[in-house]
XYZ file of C-alpha atoms in Angstrom:
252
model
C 107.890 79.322 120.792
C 104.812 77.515 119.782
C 102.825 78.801 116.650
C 99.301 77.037 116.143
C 97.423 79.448 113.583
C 98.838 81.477 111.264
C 98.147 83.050 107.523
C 98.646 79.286 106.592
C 94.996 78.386 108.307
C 92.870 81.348 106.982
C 94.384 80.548 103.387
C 93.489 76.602 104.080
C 90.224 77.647 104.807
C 89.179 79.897 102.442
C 90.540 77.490 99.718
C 88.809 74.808 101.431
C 91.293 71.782 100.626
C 94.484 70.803 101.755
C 97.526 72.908 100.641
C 100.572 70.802 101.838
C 101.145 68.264 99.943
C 103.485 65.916 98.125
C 107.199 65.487 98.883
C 108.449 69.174 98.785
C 106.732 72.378 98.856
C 107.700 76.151 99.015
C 107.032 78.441 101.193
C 107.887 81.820 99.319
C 108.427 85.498 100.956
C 108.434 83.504 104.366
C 109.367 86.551 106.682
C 109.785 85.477 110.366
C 108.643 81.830 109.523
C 105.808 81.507 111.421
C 103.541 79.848 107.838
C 107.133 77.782 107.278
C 107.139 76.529 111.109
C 103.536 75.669 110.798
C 103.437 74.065 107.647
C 106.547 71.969 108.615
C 105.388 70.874 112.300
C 102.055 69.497 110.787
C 103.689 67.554 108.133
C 106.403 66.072 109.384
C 107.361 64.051 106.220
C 106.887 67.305 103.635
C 110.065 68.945 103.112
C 109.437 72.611 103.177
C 111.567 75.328 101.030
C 111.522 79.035 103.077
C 112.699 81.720 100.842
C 112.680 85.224 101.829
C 114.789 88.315 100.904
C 114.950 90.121 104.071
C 116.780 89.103 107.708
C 113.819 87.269 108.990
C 115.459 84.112 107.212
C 117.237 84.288 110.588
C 114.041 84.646 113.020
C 112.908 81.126 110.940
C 115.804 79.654 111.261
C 115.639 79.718 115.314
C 111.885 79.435 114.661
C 112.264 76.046 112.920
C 115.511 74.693 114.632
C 114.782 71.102 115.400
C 112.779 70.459 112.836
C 114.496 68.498 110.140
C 112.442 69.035 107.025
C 112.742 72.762 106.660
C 115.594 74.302 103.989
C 116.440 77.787 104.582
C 117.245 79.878 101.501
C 118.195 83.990 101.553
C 116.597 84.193 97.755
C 114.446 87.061 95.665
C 110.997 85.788 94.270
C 111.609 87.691 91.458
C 114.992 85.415 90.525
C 114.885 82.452 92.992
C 118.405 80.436 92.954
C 116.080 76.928 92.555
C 115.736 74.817 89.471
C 113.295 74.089 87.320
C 109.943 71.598 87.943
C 110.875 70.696 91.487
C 108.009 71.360 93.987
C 104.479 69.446 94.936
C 103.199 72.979 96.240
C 104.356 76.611 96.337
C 102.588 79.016 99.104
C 102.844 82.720 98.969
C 101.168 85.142 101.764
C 101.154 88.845 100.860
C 104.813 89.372 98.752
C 104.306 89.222 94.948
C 102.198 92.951 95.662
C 104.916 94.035 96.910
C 107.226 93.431 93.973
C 108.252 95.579 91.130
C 106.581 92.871 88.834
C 103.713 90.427 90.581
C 104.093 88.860 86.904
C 107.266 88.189 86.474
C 107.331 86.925 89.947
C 104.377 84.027 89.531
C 106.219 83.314 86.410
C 109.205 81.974 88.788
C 106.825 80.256 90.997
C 105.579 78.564 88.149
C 108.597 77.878 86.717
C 109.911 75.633 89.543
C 106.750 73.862 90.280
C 106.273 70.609 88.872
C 103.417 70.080 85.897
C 99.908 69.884 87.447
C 101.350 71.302 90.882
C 99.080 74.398 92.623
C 100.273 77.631 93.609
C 98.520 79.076 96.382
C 98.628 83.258 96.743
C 97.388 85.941 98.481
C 97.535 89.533 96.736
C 95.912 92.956 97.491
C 92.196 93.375 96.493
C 91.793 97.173 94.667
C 88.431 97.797 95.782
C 87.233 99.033 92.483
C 83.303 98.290 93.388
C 83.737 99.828 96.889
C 83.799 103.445 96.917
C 84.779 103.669 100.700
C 87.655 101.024 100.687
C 88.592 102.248 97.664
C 88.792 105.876 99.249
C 90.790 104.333 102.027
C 93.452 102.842 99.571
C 94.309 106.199 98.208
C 94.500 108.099 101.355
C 96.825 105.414 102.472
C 98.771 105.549 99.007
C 98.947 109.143 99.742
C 100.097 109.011 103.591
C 102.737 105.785 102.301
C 104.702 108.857 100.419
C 105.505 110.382 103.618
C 106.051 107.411 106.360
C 108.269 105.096 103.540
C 110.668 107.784 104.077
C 110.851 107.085 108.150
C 112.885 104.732 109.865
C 111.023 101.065 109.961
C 110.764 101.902 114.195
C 108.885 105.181 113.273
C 106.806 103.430 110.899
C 105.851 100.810 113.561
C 105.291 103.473 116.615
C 103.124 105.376 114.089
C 100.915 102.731 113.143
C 100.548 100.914 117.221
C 99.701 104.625 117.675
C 96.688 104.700 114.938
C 95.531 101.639 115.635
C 93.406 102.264 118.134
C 91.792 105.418 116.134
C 91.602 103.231 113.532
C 89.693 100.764 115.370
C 87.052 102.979 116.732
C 86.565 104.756 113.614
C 85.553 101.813 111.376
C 86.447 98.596 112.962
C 84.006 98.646 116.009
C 80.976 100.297 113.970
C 81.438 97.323 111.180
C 81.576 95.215 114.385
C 78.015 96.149 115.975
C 76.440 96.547 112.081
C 77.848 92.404 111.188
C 75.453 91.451 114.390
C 71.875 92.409 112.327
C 71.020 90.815 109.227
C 70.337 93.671 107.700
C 72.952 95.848 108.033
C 76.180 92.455 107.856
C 76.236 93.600 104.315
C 76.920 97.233 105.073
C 79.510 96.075 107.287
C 81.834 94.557 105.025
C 82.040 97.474 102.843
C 83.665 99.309 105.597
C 87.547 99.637 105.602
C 89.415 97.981 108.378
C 85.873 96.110 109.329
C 88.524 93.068 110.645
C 89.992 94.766 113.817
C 89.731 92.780 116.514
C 90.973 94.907 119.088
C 92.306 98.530 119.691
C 96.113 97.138 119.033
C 94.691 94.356 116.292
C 95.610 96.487 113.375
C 98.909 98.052 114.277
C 100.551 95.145 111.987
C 98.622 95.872 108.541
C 98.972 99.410 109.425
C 102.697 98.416 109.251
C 102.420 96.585 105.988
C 100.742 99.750 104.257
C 102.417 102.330 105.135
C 106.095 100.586 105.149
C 106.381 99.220 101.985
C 107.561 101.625 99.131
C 105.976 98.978 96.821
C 102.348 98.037 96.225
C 100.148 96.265 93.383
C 96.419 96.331 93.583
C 94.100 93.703 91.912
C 90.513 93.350 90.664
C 88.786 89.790 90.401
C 89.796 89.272 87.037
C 93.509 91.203 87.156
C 94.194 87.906 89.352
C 92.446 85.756 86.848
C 94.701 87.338 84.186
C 97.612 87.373 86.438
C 97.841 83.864 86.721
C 96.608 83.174 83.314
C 99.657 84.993 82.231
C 101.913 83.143 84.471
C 100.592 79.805 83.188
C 98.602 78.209 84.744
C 94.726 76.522 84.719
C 91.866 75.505 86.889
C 92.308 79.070 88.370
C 89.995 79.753 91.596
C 89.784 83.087 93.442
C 88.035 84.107 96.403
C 87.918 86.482 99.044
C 89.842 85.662 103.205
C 86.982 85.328 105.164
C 87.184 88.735 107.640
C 89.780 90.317 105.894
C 90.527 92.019 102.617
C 92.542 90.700 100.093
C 91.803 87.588 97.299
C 93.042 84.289 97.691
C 93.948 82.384 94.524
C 94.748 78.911 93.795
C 96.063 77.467 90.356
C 97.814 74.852 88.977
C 101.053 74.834 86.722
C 99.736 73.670 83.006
């Protein structure tokens, strides 16, 4: 299976500088790999770390196999079995919201980092100065306390089946309104304005309604967050086409 563009390449652009780099990095909440197999296949003399709680250690392990600098470890962020000041880089996509303490978690990332070394991490954006996504947020909060009691396969059929509603509904219209110049900025306050397709949404769909966990941030609860954790030169901005802050600091 070949992976070319992943989470990995929307994070590397929105940060705008390199994030492998070094010896050894992290890779941390990997899921099925795909970030780990990309990250690894570009940079053939980086060792990268892929931690993750869940099964999918298994889908990167056949995802990976051949390539010789990728570890493989079965491992909560919240109490990861590494030691102390060992990595050039750590790289987290969309887990530490999903934690029962995005704190205590960075704390661990930071912890095993070397001095100076970035962490790069993408959390949930709460919408507090949109009024429509933040609308959208608690109607999905609300629907999560029915469908996080359904099988994982019920979850899934239910979101590919509201995808396409979804779609039409606010993904299109914010489509046709980004084309004028005067209405691109009345686009982006539209939830789900990143469809790209009637099926393109079925997978965050997934991700909200699934999880039984889920931590919101402002601008500045990420500037805190990370503060806390400890760590300096803290930058935060926004994925280009898709909710959600990206945040890049480095261990003090």
């Amino acid at each position: 299976m070949s992976i070319d563009k992943w989470h990995f390449n929307k994070m590397e652009e929105a940060i705008n500088e390199p994030l492998v780099r070094g010896k050894m990095g992290i890779d941390i909440g990997s899921g099925c790999g795909y970030d780990t197999y990309i990250m690894a296949k570009n940079n053939p003399h980086v060792m990268v770390v892929s931690i993750d709680l869940s099964d999918g250690v298994h889908k990167t392990k056949e995802l990976t196999f051949g390539l010789r600098n990728v570890r493989i470890i079965k491992s909560s962020i919240l109490d990861i079995s590494i030691k102390d000041n060992l990595f050039d880089f750590a790289y987290s996509f969309g887990v530490l919201h999903h934690t029962v303490s995005p704190g205590r978690g960075l704390a661990e990332i930071a912890r095993i980092l070397k001095r100076s070394a970035p962490a790069f991490i993408y959390l949930y954006e709460d919408h507090s100065d949109n009024i429509f996504k933040y609308a959208a947020v608690k109607i999905v909060r609300l629907i999560r306390l029915f469908t996080v009691k359904l099988p994982p396969q019920a979850v899934y059929i239910l979101s590919w089946l509201l995808s396409p509603f979804v779609f039409m509904l606010f993904s299109l219209p914010a489509k046709v309104l980004r084309n004028f110049v005067a209405t691109s900025s009345i686009a982006q306050k539209i939830p789900f304005n990143f469809g790209r397709g009637p099926f393109s949404l079925k997978g965050d769909l997934y991700d909200r309604f699934s999880a039984p966990i889920e931590f919101r941030f402002s601008k500045k609860g990420v500037y805190d967050l990370f503060s806390r954790a400890g760590f300096k030169d803290i930058f935060v901005t926004r994925m280009k086409d898709r909710a959600g802050w990206i945040a890049r600091g480095y261990k003090k």
